[in-house]
mmCIF file of C-alpha atoms in Angstrom:
data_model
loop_
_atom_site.group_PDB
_atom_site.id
_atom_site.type_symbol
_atom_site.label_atom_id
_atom_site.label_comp_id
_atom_site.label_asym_id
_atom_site.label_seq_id
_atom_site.Cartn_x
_atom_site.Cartn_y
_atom_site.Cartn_z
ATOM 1 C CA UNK A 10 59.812 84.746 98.574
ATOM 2 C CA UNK A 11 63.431 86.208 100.167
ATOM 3 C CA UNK A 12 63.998 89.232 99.612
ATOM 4 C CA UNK A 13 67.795 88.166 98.188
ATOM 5 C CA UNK A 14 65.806 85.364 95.747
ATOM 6 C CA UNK A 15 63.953 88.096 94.431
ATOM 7 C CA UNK A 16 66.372 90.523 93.700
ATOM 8 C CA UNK A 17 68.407 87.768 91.748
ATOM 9 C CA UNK A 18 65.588 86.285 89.879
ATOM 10 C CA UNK A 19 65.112 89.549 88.951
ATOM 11 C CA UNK A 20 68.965 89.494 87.712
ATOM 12 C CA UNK A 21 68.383 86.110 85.738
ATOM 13 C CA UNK A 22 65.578 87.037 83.966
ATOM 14 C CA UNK A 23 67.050 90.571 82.367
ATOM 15 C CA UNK A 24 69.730 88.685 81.201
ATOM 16 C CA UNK A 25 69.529 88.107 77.272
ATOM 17 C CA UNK A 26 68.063 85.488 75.975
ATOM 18 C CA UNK A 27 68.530 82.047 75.251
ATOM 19 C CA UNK A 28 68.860 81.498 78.609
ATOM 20 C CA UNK A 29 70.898 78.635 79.879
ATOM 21 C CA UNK A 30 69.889 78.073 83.911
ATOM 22 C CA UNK A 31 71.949 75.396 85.426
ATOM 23 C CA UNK A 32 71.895 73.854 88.655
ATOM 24 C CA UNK A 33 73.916 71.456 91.297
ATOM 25 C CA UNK A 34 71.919 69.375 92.867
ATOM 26 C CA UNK A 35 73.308 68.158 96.436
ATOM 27 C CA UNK A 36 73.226 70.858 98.863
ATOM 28 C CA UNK A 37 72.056 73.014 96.439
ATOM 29 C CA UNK A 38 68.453 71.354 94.946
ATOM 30 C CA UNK A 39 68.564 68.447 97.406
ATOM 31 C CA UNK A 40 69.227 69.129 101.101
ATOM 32 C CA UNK A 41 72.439 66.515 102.746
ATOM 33 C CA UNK A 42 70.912 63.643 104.119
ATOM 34 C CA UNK A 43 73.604 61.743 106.186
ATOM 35 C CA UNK A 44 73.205 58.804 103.088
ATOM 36 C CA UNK A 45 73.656 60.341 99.887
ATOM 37 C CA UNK A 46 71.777 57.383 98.331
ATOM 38 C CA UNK A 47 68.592 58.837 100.530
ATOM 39 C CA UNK A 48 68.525 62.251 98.770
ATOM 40 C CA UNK A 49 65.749 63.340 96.908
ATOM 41 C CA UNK A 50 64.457 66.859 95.333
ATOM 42 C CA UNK A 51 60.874 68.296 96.810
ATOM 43 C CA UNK A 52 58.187 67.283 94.368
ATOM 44 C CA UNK A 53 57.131 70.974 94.046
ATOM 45 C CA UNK A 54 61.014 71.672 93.175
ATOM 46 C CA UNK A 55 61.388 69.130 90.377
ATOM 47 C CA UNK A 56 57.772 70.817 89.008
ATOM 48 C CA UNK A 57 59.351 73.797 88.556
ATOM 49 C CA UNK A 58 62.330 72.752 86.911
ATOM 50 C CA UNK A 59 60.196 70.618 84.839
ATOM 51 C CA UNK A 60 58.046 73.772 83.526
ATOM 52 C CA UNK A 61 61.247 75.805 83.622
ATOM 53 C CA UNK A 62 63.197 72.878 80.895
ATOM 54 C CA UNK A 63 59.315 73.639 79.073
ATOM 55 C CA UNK A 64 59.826 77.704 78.585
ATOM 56 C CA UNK A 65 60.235 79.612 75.301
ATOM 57 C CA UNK A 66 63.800 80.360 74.866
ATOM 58 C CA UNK A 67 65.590 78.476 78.130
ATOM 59 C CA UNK A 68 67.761 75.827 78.237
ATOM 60 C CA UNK A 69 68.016 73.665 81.844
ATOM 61 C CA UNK A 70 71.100 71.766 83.107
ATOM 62 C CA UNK A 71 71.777 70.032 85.788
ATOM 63 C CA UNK A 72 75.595 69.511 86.893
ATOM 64 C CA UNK A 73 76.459 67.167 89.265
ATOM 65 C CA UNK A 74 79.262 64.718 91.029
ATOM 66 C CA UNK A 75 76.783 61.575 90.734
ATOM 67 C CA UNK A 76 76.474 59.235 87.861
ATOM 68 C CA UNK A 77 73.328 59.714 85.834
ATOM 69 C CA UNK A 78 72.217 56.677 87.337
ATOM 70 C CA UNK A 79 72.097 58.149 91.078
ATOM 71 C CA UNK A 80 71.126 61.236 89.935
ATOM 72 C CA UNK A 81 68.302 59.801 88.626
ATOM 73 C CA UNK A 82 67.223 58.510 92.090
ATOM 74 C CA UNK A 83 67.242 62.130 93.466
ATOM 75 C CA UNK A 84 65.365 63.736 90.335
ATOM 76 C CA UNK A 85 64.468 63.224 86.910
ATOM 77 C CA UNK A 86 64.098 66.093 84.582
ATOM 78 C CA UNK A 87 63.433 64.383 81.369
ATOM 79 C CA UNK A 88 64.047 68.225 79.183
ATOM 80 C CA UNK A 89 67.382 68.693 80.467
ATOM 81 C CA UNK A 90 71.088 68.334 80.071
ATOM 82 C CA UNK A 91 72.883 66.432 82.405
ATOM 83 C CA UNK A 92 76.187 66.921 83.405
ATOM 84 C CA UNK A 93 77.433 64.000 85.570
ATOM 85 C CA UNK A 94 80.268 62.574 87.528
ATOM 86 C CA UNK A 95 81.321 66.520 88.041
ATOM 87 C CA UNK A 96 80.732 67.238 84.354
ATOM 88 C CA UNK A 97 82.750 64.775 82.638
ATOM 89 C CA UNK A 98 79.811 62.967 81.049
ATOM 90 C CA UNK A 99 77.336 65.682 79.400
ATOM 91 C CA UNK A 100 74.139 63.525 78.504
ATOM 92 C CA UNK A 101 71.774 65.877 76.140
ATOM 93 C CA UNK A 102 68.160 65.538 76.863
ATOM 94 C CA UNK A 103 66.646 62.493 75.575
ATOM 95 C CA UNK A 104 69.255 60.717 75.079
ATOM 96 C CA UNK A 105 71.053 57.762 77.669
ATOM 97 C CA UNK A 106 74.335 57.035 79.668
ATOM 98 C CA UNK A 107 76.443 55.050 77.552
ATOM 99 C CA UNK A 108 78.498 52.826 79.587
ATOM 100 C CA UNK A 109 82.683 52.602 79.481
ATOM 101 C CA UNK A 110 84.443 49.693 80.295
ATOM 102 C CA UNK A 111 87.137 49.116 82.437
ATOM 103 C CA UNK A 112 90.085 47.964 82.294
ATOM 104 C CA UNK A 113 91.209 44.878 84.948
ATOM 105 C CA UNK A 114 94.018 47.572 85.905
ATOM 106 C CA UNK A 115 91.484 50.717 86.560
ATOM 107 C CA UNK A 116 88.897 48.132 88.293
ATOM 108 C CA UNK A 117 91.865 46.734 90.269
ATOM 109 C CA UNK A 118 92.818 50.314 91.164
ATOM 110 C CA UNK A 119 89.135 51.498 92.588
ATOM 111 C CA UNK A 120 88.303 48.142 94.016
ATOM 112 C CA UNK A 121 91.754 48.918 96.554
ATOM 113 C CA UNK A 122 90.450 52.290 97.427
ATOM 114 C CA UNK A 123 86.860 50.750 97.815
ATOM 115 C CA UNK A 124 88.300 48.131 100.722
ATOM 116 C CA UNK A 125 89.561 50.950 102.585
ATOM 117 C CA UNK A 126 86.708 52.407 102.810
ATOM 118 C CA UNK A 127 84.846 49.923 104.135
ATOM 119 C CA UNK A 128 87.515 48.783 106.247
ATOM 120 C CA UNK A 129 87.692 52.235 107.707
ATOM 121 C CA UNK A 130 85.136 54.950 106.796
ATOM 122 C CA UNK A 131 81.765 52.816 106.967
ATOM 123 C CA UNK A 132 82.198 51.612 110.533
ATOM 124 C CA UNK A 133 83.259 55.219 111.833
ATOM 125 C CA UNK A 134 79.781 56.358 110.549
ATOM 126 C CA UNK A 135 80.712 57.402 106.959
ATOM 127 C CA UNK A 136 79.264 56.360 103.897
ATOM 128 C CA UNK A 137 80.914 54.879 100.426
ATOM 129 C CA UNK A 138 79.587 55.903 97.017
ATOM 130 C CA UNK A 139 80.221 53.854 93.872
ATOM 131 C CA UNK A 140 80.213 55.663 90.516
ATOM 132 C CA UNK A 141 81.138 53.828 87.253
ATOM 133 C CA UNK A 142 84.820 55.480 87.329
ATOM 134 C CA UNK A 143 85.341 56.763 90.824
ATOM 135 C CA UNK A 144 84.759 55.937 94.903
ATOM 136 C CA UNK A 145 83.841 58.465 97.067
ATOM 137 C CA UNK A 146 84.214 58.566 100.962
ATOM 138 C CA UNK A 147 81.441 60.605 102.726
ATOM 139 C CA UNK A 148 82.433 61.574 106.517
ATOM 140 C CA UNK A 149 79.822 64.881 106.289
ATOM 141 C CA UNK A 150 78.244 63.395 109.091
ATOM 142 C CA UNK A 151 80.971 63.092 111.577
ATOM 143 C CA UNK A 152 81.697 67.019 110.457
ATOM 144 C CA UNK A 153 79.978 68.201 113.693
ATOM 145 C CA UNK A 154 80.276 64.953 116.044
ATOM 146 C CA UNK A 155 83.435 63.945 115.292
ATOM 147 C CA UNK A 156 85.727 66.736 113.870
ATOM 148 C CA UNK A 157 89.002 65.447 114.380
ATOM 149 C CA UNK A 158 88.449 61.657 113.044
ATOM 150 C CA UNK A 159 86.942 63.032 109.998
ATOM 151 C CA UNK A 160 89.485 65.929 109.084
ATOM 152 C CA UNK A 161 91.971 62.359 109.950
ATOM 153 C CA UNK A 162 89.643 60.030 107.473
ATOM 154 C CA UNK A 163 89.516 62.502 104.624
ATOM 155 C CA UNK A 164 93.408 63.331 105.293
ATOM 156 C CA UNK A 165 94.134 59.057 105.503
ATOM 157 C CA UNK A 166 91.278 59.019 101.920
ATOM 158 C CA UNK A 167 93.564 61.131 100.303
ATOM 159 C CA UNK A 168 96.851 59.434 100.954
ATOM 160 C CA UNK A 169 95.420 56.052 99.714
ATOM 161 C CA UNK A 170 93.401 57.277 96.623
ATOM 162 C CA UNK A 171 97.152 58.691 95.532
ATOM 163 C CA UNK A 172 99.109 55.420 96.695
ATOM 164 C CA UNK A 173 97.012 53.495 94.003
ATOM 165 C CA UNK A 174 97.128 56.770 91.280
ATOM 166 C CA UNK A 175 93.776 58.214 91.801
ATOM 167 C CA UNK A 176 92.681 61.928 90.829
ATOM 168 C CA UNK A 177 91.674 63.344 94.856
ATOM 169 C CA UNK A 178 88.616 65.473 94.370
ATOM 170 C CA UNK A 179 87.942 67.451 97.230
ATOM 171 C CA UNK A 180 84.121 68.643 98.727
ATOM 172 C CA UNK A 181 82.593 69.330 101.779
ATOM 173 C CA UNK A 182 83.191 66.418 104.111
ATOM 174 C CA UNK A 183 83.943 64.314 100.673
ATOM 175 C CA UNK A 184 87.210 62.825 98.909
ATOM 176 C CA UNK A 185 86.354 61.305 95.651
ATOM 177 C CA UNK A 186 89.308 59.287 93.820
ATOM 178 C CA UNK A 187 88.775 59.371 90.367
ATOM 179 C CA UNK A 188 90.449 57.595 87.467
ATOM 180 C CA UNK A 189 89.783 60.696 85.828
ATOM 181 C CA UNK A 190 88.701 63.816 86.860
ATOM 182 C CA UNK A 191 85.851 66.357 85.397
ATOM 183 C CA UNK A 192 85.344 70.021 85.595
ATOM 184 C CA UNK A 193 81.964 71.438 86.216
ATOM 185 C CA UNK A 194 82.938 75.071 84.770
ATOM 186 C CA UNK A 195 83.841 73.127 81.149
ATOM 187 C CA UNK A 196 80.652 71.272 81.405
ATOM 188 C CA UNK A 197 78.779 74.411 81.503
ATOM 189 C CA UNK A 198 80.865 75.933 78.814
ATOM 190 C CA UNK A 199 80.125 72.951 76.429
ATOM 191 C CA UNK A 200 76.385 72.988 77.428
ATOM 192 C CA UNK A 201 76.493 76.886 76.536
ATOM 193 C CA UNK A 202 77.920 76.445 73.116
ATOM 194 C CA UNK A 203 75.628 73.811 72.305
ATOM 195 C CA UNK A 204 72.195 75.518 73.083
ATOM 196 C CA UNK A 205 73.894 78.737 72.149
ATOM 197 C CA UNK A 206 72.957 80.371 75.095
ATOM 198 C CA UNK A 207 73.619 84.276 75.435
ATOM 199 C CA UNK A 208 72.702 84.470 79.082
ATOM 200 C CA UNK A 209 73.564 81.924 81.674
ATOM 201 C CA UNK A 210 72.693 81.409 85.503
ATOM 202 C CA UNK A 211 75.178 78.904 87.551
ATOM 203 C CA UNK A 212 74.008 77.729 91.176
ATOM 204 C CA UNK A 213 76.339 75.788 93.670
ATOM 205 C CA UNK A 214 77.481 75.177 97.221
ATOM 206 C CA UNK A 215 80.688 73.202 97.094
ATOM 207 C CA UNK A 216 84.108 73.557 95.886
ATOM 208 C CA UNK A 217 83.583 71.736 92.889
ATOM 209 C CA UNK A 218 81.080 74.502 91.953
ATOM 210 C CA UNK A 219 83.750 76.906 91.700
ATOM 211 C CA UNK A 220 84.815 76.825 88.153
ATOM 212 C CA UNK A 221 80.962 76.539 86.834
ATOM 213 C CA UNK A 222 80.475 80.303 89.186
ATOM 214 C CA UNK A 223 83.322 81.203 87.895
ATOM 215 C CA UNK A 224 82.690 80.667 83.857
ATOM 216 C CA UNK A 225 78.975 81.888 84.768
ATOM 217 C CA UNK A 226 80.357 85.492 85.607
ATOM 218 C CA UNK A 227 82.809 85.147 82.803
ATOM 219 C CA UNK A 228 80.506 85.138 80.423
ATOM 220 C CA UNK A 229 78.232 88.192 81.913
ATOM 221 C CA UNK A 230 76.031 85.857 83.563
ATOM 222 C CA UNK A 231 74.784 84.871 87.366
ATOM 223 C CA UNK A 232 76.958 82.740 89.419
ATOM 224 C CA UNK A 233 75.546 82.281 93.027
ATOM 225 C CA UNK A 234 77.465 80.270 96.117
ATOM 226 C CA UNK A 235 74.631 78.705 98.209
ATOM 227 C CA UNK A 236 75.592 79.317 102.132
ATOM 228 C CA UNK A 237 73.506 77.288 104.364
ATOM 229 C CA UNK A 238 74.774 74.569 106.036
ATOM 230 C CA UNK A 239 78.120 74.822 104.417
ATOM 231 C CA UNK A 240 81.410 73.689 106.159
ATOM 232 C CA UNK A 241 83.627 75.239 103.259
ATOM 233 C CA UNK A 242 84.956 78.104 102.528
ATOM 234 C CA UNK A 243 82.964 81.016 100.490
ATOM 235 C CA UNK A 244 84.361 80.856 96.887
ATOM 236 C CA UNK A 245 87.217 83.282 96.179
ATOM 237 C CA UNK A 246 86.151 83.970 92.807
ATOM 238 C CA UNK A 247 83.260 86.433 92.772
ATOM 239 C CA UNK A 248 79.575 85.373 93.285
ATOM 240 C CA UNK A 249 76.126 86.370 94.341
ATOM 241 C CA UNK A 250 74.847 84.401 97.637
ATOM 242 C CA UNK A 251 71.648 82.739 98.558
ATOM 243 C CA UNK A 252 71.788 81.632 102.124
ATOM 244 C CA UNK A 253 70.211 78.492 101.739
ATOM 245 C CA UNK A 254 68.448 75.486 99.767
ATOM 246 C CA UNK A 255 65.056 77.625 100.539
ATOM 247 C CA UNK A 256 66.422 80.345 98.963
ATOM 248 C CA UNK A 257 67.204 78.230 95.505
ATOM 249 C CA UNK A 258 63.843 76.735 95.534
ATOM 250 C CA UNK A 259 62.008 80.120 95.980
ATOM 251 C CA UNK A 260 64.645 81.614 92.727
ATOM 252 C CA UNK A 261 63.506 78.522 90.977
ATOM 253 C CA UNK A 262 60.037 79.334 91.619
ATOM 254 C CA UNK A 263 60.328 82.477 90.921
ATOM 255 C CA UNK A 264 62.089 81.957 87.655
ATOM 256 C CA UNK A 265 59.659 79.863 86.432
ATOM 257 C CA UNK A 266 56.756 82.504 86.792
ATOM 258 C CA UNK A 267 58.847 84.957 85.370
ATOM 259 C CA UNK A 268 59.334 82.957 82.254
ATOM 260 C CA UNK A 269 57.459 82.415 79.262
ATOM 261 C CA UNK A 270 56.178 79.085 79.023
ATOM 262 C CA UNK A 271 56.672 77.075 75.386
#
């Protein structure tokens, strides 16, 4: 156990109670793998947020950018809310996805941003990620071995996700064009009122983890920035730090001994 774990599991658990603890998952649970498809959350890991989702008077979310159906791939936490495609889609716990049609326009308007990627970010070592209502382009790899063509790919993503009238949604390494966009920092909030939560923990890595921080310190609660590995910027708004995914699974495991169980 880290020394900086400790001290803000510590923080977590004298917070009042019902406690809502709430989670990102990639680069945060799940370590970057250069194909997102290919992440996955450590056995042990997904234990503990299982018992965690299991404790008397705690409430577990899990708010991501994937669609519950890829976030399902990386880990399955059958007692707790899911927040998908960056919190636009809050999925309560036991209950399913239900799918939204499209119109011929919005598939028309994807399917264009889709052909560019492969045309253009798939052969340059990047990866494409299909989500019911957005595409993503992933150049994270090419980060470190090929700076300049990805800051140029994610510049070119942009510009063509807006020629065909697509939100941009910026990350590490990532453009996602959106037909519309979510906000992780309302997800939380609408996850807080309904378990009526009094104190709430937030952890993230990316810039779409900024407003969930954010509403965590808001509301007297823990908002923590994850560090390790990360290619953005430290979040301007105010935040704790753990300086890596190691760190997250040791406050997770921490939490969970802290906590009474159901």
């Amino acid at each position: 156990m880290t020394a900086s774990a400790s001290r803000w599991a510590q923080a977590v658990l004298a917070l009042p109670k019902p406690l809502l603890l709430a989670f990102d998952v990639d680069g945060t649970l799940a370590p970057f793998v250069p194909d997102p498809a290919a992440a996955r959350v450590q056995d042990s890991v997904r234990q503990d947020l299982q018992g965690l989702s299991r404790c008397r008077g705690v409430r577990l979310a899990l708010i991501t950018g994937r669609d519950a159906r890829s976030l399902a791939h990386v880990v399955r936490v059958p007692g707790a809310f899911r927040g998908v495609e960056h919190g636009r889609v809050i999925i309560a716990p036991g209950d399913r996805p239900h799918p939204e049609p499209l119109t011929a326009q919005e598939r028309a308007r994807l399917r264009a941003f889709e052909h560019w990627a492969r045309d253009e970010v798939l052969p340059a070592g990047g990866h494409m990620e299909k989500k019911p209502r957005a595409r993503t382009a992933h150049v994270r790899p090419l980060l470190k071995s090929h700076p300049k063509l990805a800051r140029q790919l994610l510049k070119r993503a942009e510009e063509v996700a807006r020629d065909h009238d697509l939100t941009v949604r910026q990350g590490r390494g990532v453009i996602e064009a959106e037909l519309r966009s979510g906000d992780k920092g309302k997800a939380l909030r609408s996850i807080r009122s309904r378990v009526r939560a009094k104190g709430v923990l937030f952890v993230g890595d990316d810039l779409t983890d900024h407003p969930a921080i954010a509403f965590a310190h808001e509301v007297g609660g823990v908002g923590l920035w994850v560090r390790g590995g990360s290619t953005g910027a430290r979040p301007k708004i105010k935040s704790g730090t753990l300086a890596s995914i190691e760190e997250v699974h040791a406050l997770v495991s921490q939490l969970r001994q802290g906590l009474a169980p159901g």
